[in-house]
mmCIF file of C-alpha atoms in Angstrom:
data_model
loop_
_atom_site.group_PDB
_atom_site.id
_atom_site.type_symbol
_atom_site.label_atom_id
_atom_site.label_comp_id
_atom_site.label_asym_id
_atom_site.label_seq_id
_atom_site.Cartn_x
_atom_site.Cartn_y
_atom_site.Cartn_z
ATOM 1 C CA UNK A 242 10.588 -38.629 -48.217
ATOM 2 C CA UNK A 243 12.048 -37.969 -44.748
ATOM 3 C CA UNK A 244 13.814 -35.134 -44.213
ATOM 4 C CA UNK A 245 17.375 -37.171 -43.468
ATOM 5 C CA UNK A 246 16.801 -38.129 -46.952
ATOM 6 C CA UNK A 247 16.195 -34.725 -48.658
ATOM 7 C CA UNK A 248 19.827 -33.527 -46.824
ATOM 8 C CA UNK A 249 21.454 -36.402 -48.023
ATOM 9 C CA UNK A 250 20.203 -36.361 -51.795
ATOM 10 C CA UNK A 251 21.178 -32.117 -51.647
ATOM 11 C CA UNK A 252 24.849 -33.448 -50.530
ATOM 12 C CA UNK A 253 25.315 -35.628 -53.097
ATOM 13 C CA UNK A 254 24.213 -33.602 -55.872
ATOM 14 C CA UNK A 255 25.880 -30.724 -54.338
ATOM 15 C CA UNK A 256 29.008 -29.893 -56.378
ATOM 16 C CA UNK A 257 30.749 -27.643 -54.212
ATOM 17 C CA UNK A 258 30.406 -29.547 -50.993
ATOM 18 C CA UNK A 259 33.259 -31.581 -51.248
ATOM 19 C CA UNK A 260 35.450 -28.599 -51.896
ATOM 20 C CA UNK A 261 34.338 -26.683 -48.728
ATOM 21 C CA UNK A 262 36.235 -27.157 -45.342
ATOM 22 C CA UNK A 263 34.806 -29.019 -42.552
ATOM 23 C CA UNK A 264 33.349 -26.409 -40.646
ATOM 24 C CA UNK A 265 31.408 -25.120 -43.865
ATOM 25 C CA UNK A 266 30.164 -28.500 -44.654
ATOM 26 C CA UNK A 267 28.786 -28.223 -40.705
ATOM 27 C CA UNK A 268 27.286 -25.352 -41.626
ATOM 28 C CA UNK A 269 25.792 -26.107 -44.657
ATOM 29 C CA UNK A 270 24.373 -29.651 -43.147
ATOM 30 C CA UNK A 271 22.585 -27.243 -40.221
ATOM 31 C CA UNK A 272 21.530 -24.773 -42.563
ATOM 32 C CA UNK A 273 19.581 -27.464 -44.647
ATOM 33 C CA UNK A 274 18.223 -29.280 -41.612
ATOM 34 C CA UNK A 275 16.774 -26.371 -40.490
ATOM 35 C CA UNK A 276 14.862 -25.675 -43.507
ATOM 36 C CA UNK A 277 13.854 -29.272 -44.147
ATOM 37 C CA UNK A 278 13.161 -30.584 -40.602
ATOM 38 C CA UNK A 279 10.215 -29.404 -38.734
ATOM 39 C CA UNK A 280 10.917 -29.908 -35.080
ATOM 40 C CA UNK A 281 8.106 -28.823 -32.499
ATOM 41 C CA UNK A 282 8.977 -28.434 -29.001
ATOM 42 C CA UNK A 283 6.164 -27.524 -26.131
ATOM 43 C CA UNK A 284 7.995 -25.899 -23.706
ATOM 44 C CA UNK A 285 6.664 -24.365 -20.381
ATOM 45 C CA UNK A 286 6.295 -20.583 -20.693
ATOM 46 C CA UNK A 287 8.693 -18.381 -18.741
ATOM 47 C CA UNK A 288 9.602 -14.711 -18.295
ATOM 48 C CA UNK A 289 12.833 -15.410 -20.563
ATOM 49 C CA UNK A 290 10.813 -17.277 -23.254
ATOM 50 C CA UNK A 291 8.230 -14.671 -23.581
ATOM 51 C CA UNK A 292 10.389 -11.595 -23.493
ATOM 52 C CA UNK A 293 12.317 -12.978 -26.380
ATOM 53 C CA UNK A 294 9.250 -14.043 -28.508
ATOM 54 C CA UNK A 295 7.838 -10.631 -27.883
ATOM 55 C CA UNK A 296 11.015 -8.708 -28.540
ATOM 56 C CA UNK A 297 11.753 -10.751 -31.497
ATOM 57 C CA UNK A 298 8.157 -10.966 -33.276
ATOM 58 C CA UNK A 299 6.012 -7.310 -31.660
ATOM 59 C CA UNK A 300 9.017 -5.266 -29.790
ATOM 60 C CA UNK A 301 6.556 -2.192 -29.933
ATOM 61 C CA UNK A 302 3.828 -4.104 -28.133
ATOM 62 C CA UNK A 303 6.293 -3.976 -25.040
ATOM 63 C CA UNK A 304 8.080 -0.952 -25.692
ATOM 64 C CA UNK A 305 10.963 -2.268 -26.860
ATOM 65 C CA UNK A 306 12.107 -3.824 -23.757
ATOM 66 C CA UNK A 307 14.709 -6.314 -23.873
ATOM 67 C CA UNK A 308 14.894 -9.674 -21.707
ATOM 68 C CA UNK A 309 18.052 -8.572 -20.441
ATOM 69 C CA UNK A 310 16.726 -5.253 -19.653
ATOM 70 C CA UNK A 311 13.828 -6.821 -18.123
ATOM 71 C CA UNK A 312 16.138 -9.036 -15.945
ATOM 72 C CA UNK A 313 17.595 -6.014 -14.680
ATOM 73 C CA UNK A 314 14.547 -4.282 -13.480
ATOM 74 C CA UNK A 315 13.593 -7.164 -11.487
ATOM 75 C CA UNK A 316 17.045 -7.344 -9.507
ATOM 76 C CA UNK A 317 17.350 -3.695 -9.280
ATOM 77 C CA UNK A 318 13.699 -3.794 -8.142
ATOM 78 C CA UNK A 319 14.598 -6.201 -5.399
ATOM 79 C CA UNK A 320 11.557 -8.458 -6.145
ATOM 80 C CA UNK A 321 11.030 -11.595 -4.281
ATOM 81 C CA UNK A 322 8.400 -13.228 -2.442
ATOM 82 C CA UNK A 323 6.330 -11.700 0.381
ATOM 83 C CA UNK A 324 6.621 -8.241 -1.250
ATOM 84 C CA UNK A 325 4.125 -5.803 -1.725
ATOM 85 C CA UNK A 326 4.834 -4.122 -5.257
ATOM 86 C CA UNK A 327 3.479 -1.466 -7.250
ATOM 87 C CA UNK A 328 3.755 -2.235 -10.887
ATOM 88 C CA UNK A 329 2.877 0.498 -13.642
ATOM 89 C CA UNK A 330 3.612 -1.040 -17.068
ATOM 90 C CA UNK A 331 2.211 -0.523 -20.777
ATOM 91 C CA UNK A 332 3.788 -3.742 -22.095
ATOM 92 C CA UNK A 333 0.869 -5.943 -22.581
ATOM 93 C CA UNK A 334 1.206 -7.528 -19.208
ATOM 94 C CA UNK A 335 4.941 -8.534 -19.527
ATOM 95 C CA UNK A 336 6.511 -7.110 -16.773
ATOM 96 C CA UNK A 337 3.700 -7.918 -14.427
ATOM 97 C CA UNK A 338 3.793 -11.308 -15.554
ATOM 98 C CA UNK A 339 7.747 -11.583 -14.958
ATOM 99 C CA UNK A 340 6.964 -9.903 -11.035
ATOM 100 C CA UNK A 341 4.454 -12.612 -10.273
ATOM 101 C CA UNK A 342 6.727 -15.272 -11.607
ATOM 102 C CA UNK A 343 9.460 -13.998 -9.361
ATOM 103 C CA UNK A 344 7.057 -13.791 -6.326
ATOM 104 C CA UNK A 345 5.866 -17.050 -6.737
ATOM 105 C CA UNK A 346 2.246 -16.461 -5.386
ATOM 106 C CA UNK A 347 3.170 -14.902 -2.309
ATOM 107 C CA UNK A 348 2.679 -11.169 -1.691
ATOM 108 C CA UNK A 349 0.822 -8.833 -2.903
ATOM 109 C CA UNK A 350 0.500 -6.690 -6.129
ATOM 110 C CA UNK A 351 -0.864 -3.432 -7.270
ATOM 111 C CA UNK A 352 -1.510 -2.805 -10.864
ATOM 112 C CA UNK A 353 -1.750 1.387 -11.851
ATOM 113 C CA UNK A 354 -3.195 1.268 -15.262
ATOM 114 C CA UNK A 355 -4.623 4.032 -17.384
ATOM 115 C CA UNK A 356 -7.877 4.214 -19.270
ATOM 116 C CA UNK A 357 -10.589 1.612 -18.505
ATOM 117 C CA UNK A 358 -8.862 -1.031 -17.745
ATOM 118 C CA UNK A 359 -5.555 -3.394 -16.873
ATOM 119 C CA UNK A 360 -4.000 -5.154 -20.070
ATOM 120 C CA UNK A 361 -2.728 -8.547 -19.666
ATOM 121 C CA UNK A 362 -2.163 -10.470 -22.919
ATOM 122 C CA UNK A 363 1.068 -11.359 -22.112
ATOM 123 C CA UNK A 364 0.016 -12.403 -18.207
ATOM 124 C CA UNK A 365 -2.547 -14.860 -19.637
ATOM 125 C CA UNK A 366 0.101 -16.563 -21.809
ATOM 126 C CA UNK A 367 2.184 -17.651 -18.538
ATOM 127 C CA UNK A 368 -0.384 -19.792 -17.237
ATOM 128 C CA UNK A 369 -0.559 -18.920 -13.446
ATOM 129 C CA UNK A 370 -2.649 -20.786 -11.451
ATOM 130 C CA UNK A 371 -5.554 -19.101 -10.026
ATOM 131 C CA UNK A 372 -4.343 -18.508 -6.096
ATOM 132 C CA UNK A 373 -1.624 -16.236 -8.087
ATOM 133 C CA UNK A 374 -4.506 -14.040 -9.109
ATOM 134 C CA UNK A 375 -5.939 -13.800 -5.550
ATOM 135 C CA UNK A 376 -3.326 -11.398 -4.437
ATOM 136 C CA UNK A 377 -3.409 -8.984 -7.516
ATOM 137 C CA UNK A 378 -4.767 -5.784 -7.086
ATOM 138 C CA UNK A 379 -5.739 -3.210 -9.758
ATOM 139 C CA UNK A 380 -5.898 0.748 -9.513
ATOM 140 C CA UNK A 381 -6.554 3.488 -12.041
ATOM 141 C CA UNK A 382 -4.174 6.273 -12.754
ATOM 142 C CA UNK A 383 -6.605 8.663 -12.934
ATOM 143 C CA UNK A 384 -7.617 8.501 -9.122
ATOM 144 C CA UNK A 385 -4.478 8.408 -7.696
ATOM 145 C CA UNK A 386 -4.143 12.419 -7.087
ATOM 146 C CA UNK A 387 -7.769 12.088 -5.315
ATOM 147 C CA UNK A 388 -6.674 9.496 -2.990
ATOM 148 C CA UNK A 389 -3.459 11.436 -2.301
ATOM 149 C CA UNK A 390 -5.342 14.537 -1.404
ATOM 150 C CA UNK A 391 -7.733 12.548 0.511
ATOM 151 C CA UNK A 392 -10.874 12.817 -2.068
ATOM 152 C CA UNK A 393 -11.203 9.529 -3.047
ATOM 153 C CA UNK A 394 -14.877 8.214 -3.185
ATOM 154 C CA UNK A 395 -16.424 5.373 -5.239
ATOM 155 C CA UNK A 396 -20.184 4.613 -5.130
ATOM 156 C CA UNK A 397 -22.006 3.444 -2.457
ATOM 157 C CA UNK A 398 -21.708 -0.781 -2.155
ATOM 158 C CA UNK A 399 -24.690 -2.480 -2.034
ATOM 159 C CA UNK A 400 -25.197 -4.549 0.881
ATOM 160 C CA UNK A 401 -26.544 -7.512 -1.491
ATOM 161 C CA UNK A 402 -25.880 -7.286 -5.340
ATOM 162 C CA UNK A 403 -28.683 -9.586 -5.853
ATOM 163 C CA UNK A 404 -31.261 -7.920 -3.997
ATOM 164 C CA UNK A 405 -30.470 -4.368 -5.964
ATOM 165 C CA UNK A 406 -30.667 -6.644 -9.225
ATOM 166 C CA UNK A 407 -34.187 -7.954 -8.392
ATOM 167 C CA UNK A 408 -35.406 -4.224 -7.947
ATOM 168 C CA UNK A 409 -33.998 -3.749 -11.150
ATOM 169 C CA UNK A 410 -35.397 -6.053 -12.753
ATOM 170 C CA UNK A 411 -38.959 -5.467 -11.375
ATOM 171 C CA UNK A 412 -38.706 -1.572 -12.551
ATOM 172 C CA UNK A 413 -37.677 -2.691 -15.874
ATOM 173 C CA UNK A 414 -40.330 -5.091 -15.818
ATOM 174 C CA UNK A 415 -43.223 -2.784 -15.211
ATOM 175 C CA UNK A 416 -41.807 -0.673 -17.712
ATOM 176 C CA UNK A 417 -42.073 -3.681 -20.525
ATOM 177 C CA UNK A 418 -45.565 -4.572 -19.502
ATOM 178 C CA UNK A 419 -46.948 -0.977 -19.828
ATOM 179 C CA UNK A 420 -45.264 -0.997 -23.382
ATOM 180 C CA UNK A 421 -46.508 -4.171 -24.378
ATOM 181 C CA UNK A 422 -49.958 -2.383 -23.037
ATOM 182 C CA UNK A 423 -49.940 0.395 -25.506
ATOM 183 C CA UNK A 424 -48.983 -1.343 -28.478
ATOM 184 C CA UNK A 425 -51.767 -3.898 -27.939
ATOM 185 C CA UNK A 426 -54.283 -1.252 -27.586
ATOM 186 C CA UNK A 427 -52.740 0.521 -30.634
ATOM 187 C CA UNK A 428 -52.878 -2.681 -32.509
ATOM 188 C CA UNK A 429 -56.513 -3.658 -31.480
ATOM 189 C CA UNK A 430 -58.887 -3.981 -34.835
ATOM 190 C CA UNK A 431 -62.145 -1.577 -35.072
ATOM 191 C CA UNK A 432 -65.360 -4.002 -34.893
ATOM 192 C CA UNK A 433 -65.950 -3.784 -38.514
ATOM 193 C CA UNK A 434 -62.541 -4.835 -39.413
ATOM 194 C CA UNK A 435 -63.226 -7.662 -37.209
ATOM 195 C CA UNK A 436 -66.260 -9.009 -38.779
ATOM 196 C CA UNK A 437 -64.096 -9.566 -42.284
ATOM 197 C CA UNK A 438 -61.483 -11.768 -40.258
ATOM 198 C CA UNK A 439 -62.128 -15.472 -41.454
ATOM 199 C CA UNK A 440 -61.746 -18.213 -39.170
ATOM 200 C CA UNK A 441 -58.533 -19.793 -40.917
ATOM 201 C CA UNK A 442 -56.886 -16.076 -40.273
ATOM 202 C CA UNK A 443 -57.920 -16.063 -36.531
ATOM 203 C CA UNK A 444 -55.991 -19.088 -36.195
ATOM 204 C CA UNK A 445 -53.255 -17.839 -37.728
ATOM 205 C CA UNK A 446 -53.121 -14.929 -35.513
ATOM 206 C CA UNK A 447 -53.781 -16.439 -32.546
ATOM 207 C CA UNK A 448 -50.657 -19.184 -33.712
ATOM 208 C CA UNK A 449 -48.603 -15.863 -34.049
ATOM 209 C CA UNK A 450 -49.576 -14.161 -30.649
ATOM 210 C CA UNK A 451 -48.794 -17.430 -29.139
ATOM 211 C CA UNK A 452 -45.267 -17.740 -30.774
ATOM 212 C CA UNK A 453 -44.606 -13.643 -29.911
ATOM 213 C CA UNK A 454 -45.828 -14.230 -25.960
ATOM 214 C CA UNK A 455 -43.174 -16.907 -26.036
ATOM 215 C CA UNK A 456 -40.553 -14.719 -27.433
ATOM 216 C CA UNK A 457 -41.120 -11.903 -25.227
ATOM 217 C CA UNK A 458 -40.807 -14.000 -22.107
ATOM 218 C CA UNK A 459 -37.629 -15.706 -23.526
ATOM 219 C CA UNK A 460 -36.242 -12.153 -24.395
ATOM 220 C CA UNK A 461 -37.069 -10.803 -20.495
ATOM 221 C CA UNK A 462 -35.238 -13.723 -19.127
ATOM 222 C CA UNK A 463 -32.184 -13.253 -20.634
ATOM 223 C CA UNK A 464 -32.288 -9.051 -19.885
ATOM 224 C CA UNK A 465 -33.007 -9.950 -16.438
ATOM 225 C CA UNK A 466 -29.969 -12.228 -16.563
ATOM 226 C CA UNK A 467 -28.014 -9.835 -18.118
ATOM 227 C CA UNK A 468 -28.628 -7.246 -15.391
ATOM 228 C CA UNK A 469 -27.662 -9.735 -12.621
ATOM 229 C CA UNK A 470 -24.488 -10.617 -14.216
ATOM 230 C CA UNK A 471 -23.688 -7.019 -14.693
ATOM 231 C CA UNK A 472 -24.487 -5.791 -11.403
ATOM 232 C CA UNK A 473 -22.397 -8.683 -9.655
ATOM 233 C CA UNK A 474 -19.776 -7.524 -11.863
ATOM 234 C CA UNK A 475 -19.660 -3.908 -10.959
ATOM 235 C CA UNK A 476 -20.224 -4.745 -7.300
ATOM 236 C CA UNK A 477 -16.841 -6.868 -7.422
ATOM 237 C CA UNK A 478 -14.910 -4.569 -9.638
ATOM 238 C CA UNK A 479 -15.893 -1.307 -6.676
ATOM 239 C CA UNK A 480 -14.851 -4.015 -3.915
ATOM 240 C CA UNK A 481 -11.534 -4.605 -5.442
ATOM 241 C CA UNK A 482 -10.985 -0.963 -5.962
ATOM 242 C CA UNK A 483 -11.797 -0.401 -2.398
ATOM 243 C CA UNK A 484 -9.248 -2.991 -1.074
ATOM 244 C CA UNK A 485 -6.525 -1.659 -3.706
ATOM 245 C CA UNK A 486 -7.186 2.258 -2.503
ATOM 246 C CA UNK A 487 -6.660 0.358 0.986
ATOM 247 C CA UNK A 488 -3.574 -1.054 0.484
ATOM 248 C CA UNK A 489 -2.342 2.175 -0.948
ATOM 249 C CA UNK A 490 -3.312 4.289 1.848
ATOM 250 C CA UNK A 491 -0.905 2.440 3.990
ATOM 251 C CA UNK A 492 1.947 4.069 1.922
ATOM 252 C CA UNK A 493 4.253 1.403 3.026
ATOM 253 C CA UNK A 494 4.839 -0.746 -0.590
ATOM 254 C CA UNK A 495 8.256 -2.482 -0.606
ATOM 255 C CA UNK A 496 9.397 -1.432 -4.247
ATOM 256 C CA UNK A 497 7.931 0.165 -7.447
ATOM 257 C CA UNK A 498 8.528 -0.636 -11.054
ATOM 258 C CA UNK A 499 7.074 2.022 -14.136
ATOM 259 C CA UNK A 500 7.713 0.995 -17.537
ATOM 260 C CA UNK A 501 5.185 2.741 -19.468
ATOM 261 C CA UNK A 502 4.770 5.165 -23.169
ATOM 262 C CA UNK A 503 4.152 7.715 -20.935
ATOM 263 C CA UNK A 504 6.212 10.486 -19.945
ATOM 264 C CA UNK A 505 7.999 9.058 -16.459
ATOM 265 C CA UNK A 506 8.442 12.261 -14.289
ATOM 266 C CA UNK A 507 4.793 12.676 -13.249
ATOM 267 C CA UNK A 508 4.258 9.205 -12.747
ATOM 268 C CA UNK A 509 7.266 8.597 -10.603
ATOM 269 C CA UNK A 510 6.570 11.548 -8.505
ATOM 270 C CA UNK A 511 2.821 10.724 -7.593
ATOM 271 C CA UNK A 512 3.710 7.208 -7.098
ATOM 272 C CA UNK A 513 6.769 7.422 -4.720
ATOM 273 C CA UNK A 514 4.108 8.827 -2.253
ATOM 274 C CA UNK A 515 2.793 5.239 -1.664
ATOM 275 C CA UNK A 516 6.360 3.656 -1.472
ATOM 276 C CA UNK A 517 8.086 3.228 2.220
ATOM 277 C CA UNK A 518 11.697 4.438 2.743
ATOM 278 C CA UNK A 519 14.681 2.151 2.316
ATOM 279 C CA UNK A 520 12.897 0.774 -0.561
ATOM 280 C CA UNK A 521 13.953 0.381 -4.202
ATOM 281 C CA UNK A 522 12.351 1.801 -7.391
ATOM 282 C CA UNK A 523 13.254 1.450 -11.159
ATOM 283 C CA UNK A 524 11.812 3.292 -14.215
ATOM 284 C CA UNK A 525 12.321 2.048 -18.033
ATOM 285 C CA UNK A 526 12.225 4.021 -21.005
ATOM 286 C CA UNK A 527 13.164 3.407 -24.236
ATOM 287 C CA UNK A 528 14.353 6.899 -24.531
ATOM 288 C CA UNK A 529 17.223 8.687 -22.589
ATOM 289 C CA UNK A 530 15.716 12.173 -22.650
ATOM 290 C CA UNK A 531 12.558 11.668 -20.357
ATOM 291 C CA UNK A 532 14.464 9.903 -17.719
ATOM 292 C CA UNK A 533 17.381 12.820 -17.528
ATOM 293 C CA UNK A 534 14.710 15.273 -16.842
ATOM 294 C CA UNK A 535 13.034 12.402 -14.122
ATOM 295 C CA UNK A 536 16.641 12.399 -12.498
ATOM 296 C CA UNK A 537 16.984 16.047 -12.212
ATOM 297 C CA UNK A 538 13.663 16.738 -11.096
ATOM 298 C CA UNK A 539 14.101 13.626 -8.414
ATOM 299 C CA UNK A 540 17.327 15.534 -7.355
ATOM 300 C CA UNK A 541 15.678 18.946 -6.762
ATOM 301 C CA UNK A 542 12.824 16.970 -4.740
ATOM 302 C CA UNK A 543 15.174 14.765 -2.614
ATOM 303 C CA UNK A 544 13.869 11.971 -0.551
ATOM 304 C CA UNK A 545 15.831 9.342 -3.103
ATOM 305 C CA UNK A 546 19.858 8.335 -2.851
ATOM 306 C CA UNK A 547 21.711 6.472 -5.020
ATOM 307 C CA UNK A 548 20.190 7.798 -8.349
ATOM 308 C CA UNK A 549 21.332 5.735 -11.405
ATOM 309 C CA UNK A 550 21.022 5.778 -15.026
ATOM 310 C CA UNK A 551 22.094 3.057 -16.885
ATOM 311 C CA UNK A 552 21.615 1.675 -20.207
ATOM 312 C CA UNK A 553 22.237 -2.494 -20.633
ATOM 313 C CA UNK A 554 24.618 -3.274 -23.601
ATOM 314 C CA UNK A 555 24.165 -6.992 -24.793
ATOM 315 C CA UNK A 556 26.123 -8.836 -27.178
ATOM 316 C CA UNK A 557 25.475 -12.612 -28.602
ATOM 317 C CA UNK A 558 28.470 -15.114 -28.821
ATOM 318 C CA UNK A 559 28.625 -18.382 -30.857
ATOM 319 C CA UNK A 560 30.211 -20.769 -28.579
ATOM 320 C CA UNK A 561 31.632 -23.709 -31.254
ATOM 321 C CA UNK A 562 34.568 -25.827 -30.643
ATOM 322 C CA UNK A 563 37.534 -23.821 -32.109
ATOM 323 C CA UNK A 564 35.188 -21.074 -33.440
ATOM 324 C CA UNK A 565 33.719 -19.066 -31.032
ATOM 325 C CA UNK A 566 33.607 -15.535 -31.704
ATOM 326 C CA UNK A 567 31.323 -12.637 -31.025
ATOM 327 C CA UNK A 568 28.424 -12.485 -33.620
ATOM 328 C CA UNK A 569 28.549 -9.838 -36.459
ATOM 329 C CA UNK A 570 24.807 -8.552 -35.616
ATOM 330 C CA UNK A 571 23.952 -7.376 -32.291
ATOM 331 C CA UNK A 572 21.158 -5.384 -30.824
ATOM 332 C CA UNK A 573 21.027 -1.725 -31.192
ATOM 333 C CA UNK A 574 19.824 -0.876 -27.936
ATOM 334 C CA UNK A 575 17.235 -2.295 -25.237
ATOM 335 C CA UNK A 576 16.299 1.018 -23.296
ATOM 336 C CA UNK A 577 17.323 2.859 -20.538
ATOM 337 C CA UNK A 578 16.501 2.485 -16.445
ATOM 338 C CA UNK A 579 16.346 5.083 -13.822
ATOM 339 C CA UNK A 580 17.147 3.210 -10.224
ATOM 340 C CA UNK A 581 17.301 4.521 -6.779
ATOM 341 C CA UNK A 582 16.387 4.074 -3.346
ATOM 342 C CA UNK A 583 13.546 6.036 -1.114
ATOM 343 C CA UNK A 584 14.668 7.757 1.864
ATOM 344 C CA UNK A 585 12.435 9.633 4.475
ATOM 345 C CA UNK A 586 12.008 13.473 3.072
ATOM 346 C CA UNK A 587 12.132 15.918 5.763
ATOM 347 C CA UNK A 588 10.909 19.187 4.041
ATOM 348 C CA UNK A 589 12.773 21.909 6.520
ATOM 349 C CA UNK A 590 15.933 20.200 6.223
ATOM 350 C CA UNK A 591 15.985 19.798 2.238
ATOM 351 C CA UNK A 592 14.613 23.503 2.151
ATOM 352 C CA UNK A 593 17.661 24.792 4.095
ATOM 353 C CA UNK A 594 20.083 22.429 2.162
ATOM 354 C CA UNK A 595 18.956 24.043 -0.988
ATOM 355 C CA UNK A 596 19.470 27.634 -0.167
ATOM 356 C CA UNK A 597 22.953 26.589 1.142
ATOM 357 C CA UNK A 598 23.461 25.142 -2.107
ATOM 358 C CA UNK A 599 22.620 28.250 -3.880
ATOM 359 C CA UNK A 600 25.160 30.404 -1.635
ATOM 360 C CA UNK A 601 27.954 27.898 -2.025
ATOM 361 C CA UNK A 602 27.459 28.314 -5.849
ATOM 362 C CA UNK A 603 29.955 31.247 -6.561
ATOM 363 C CA UNK A 604 33.223 30.014 -5.134
ATOM 364 C CA UNK A 605 34.931 31.827 -2.219
ATOM 365 C CA UNK A 606 37.723 33.242 -4.188
ATOM 366 C CA UNK A 607 35.899 35.291 -6.345
ATOM 367 C CA UNK A 608 33.723 36.655 -3.464
ATOM 368 C CA UNK A 609 36.882 37.825 -1.998
ATOM 369 C CA UNK A 610 38.139 39.660 -5.262
ATOM 370 C CA UNK A 611 34.805 41.422 -5.306
ATOM 371 C CA UNK A 612 34.938 42.465 -1.962
ATOM 372 C CA UNK A 613 38.590 44.019 -2.365
ATOM 373 C CA UNK A 614 37.739 45.940 -5.473
ATOM 374 C CA UNK A 615 37.069 49.672 -4.833
ATOM 375 C CA UNK A 616 33.848 51.562 -5.111
#
């Protein structure tokens, strides 16, 4: 039975359908169609679709980042093609994918990640072509301080990864040969035991030995291939790490976006060193208190202007003929944003301005009154 026939039968069997108003009847039909009509539409993935899906199904994986808040981040960060962006996020790669989509494969992105490697589960859902990932670099947060202090070093890169792989393979092969020879000497039978072996048993042992040799050879080949693949991957990873470090050393990034589960103050203060003057930065946090702490620390440090702490307010509306109105249920909160613009930090001027500010804390009228009092 088709879905239309099911809905029609439900309408005919309903005793209260005719007594309902026209609007209520439309609502009843839509509700039944939604239940019995299975419509699947294949849509090209986009930032809006993926952010809405993640927020509805798994908001914890994206730190409860609502889609309108993500749109505000992209706007405040001034993200466009040709930028050199620094992205630090623990939202399963959703913010990174949104930045990549906005830049369209032009420019460069440096992803800062905690732990052993970056998480890009949501980024892979966008279906970006391979050229988009050519300008995507990654750098661990654990090495930021060493890069700032000038002590950043990596292991020496091999001139040719295949040469080192072959050297290790030869050493591994020699070690395996020694082990097999020791095992053979241990397993050699005594002459008295050899006299007792029948010819049929000798044939069986010869077949087993031939199979063992073939198995060992295949295993050695697999081990050599695995060693070579690991060597090549390590070499490529070190090479990418050096490229990302070289980009960060230039300290001319066009923007910074932070959306992580960690406290934003130490992250922002360290990563702002890599951003050029007169460039925007945006920090997202699910709660207001960490951003307030970050706000005060930035005001004390200086080097930033136009600091704003904002919260986006979202309310859905039903738009239908003669019955448009705001929906009864709405989102409780989509997080908070701290945005600003970097400027050149002059330490001498900042120190003098701080001392002047401390002097001017007490009103002049009170100082005069204190001076006029008799001793």
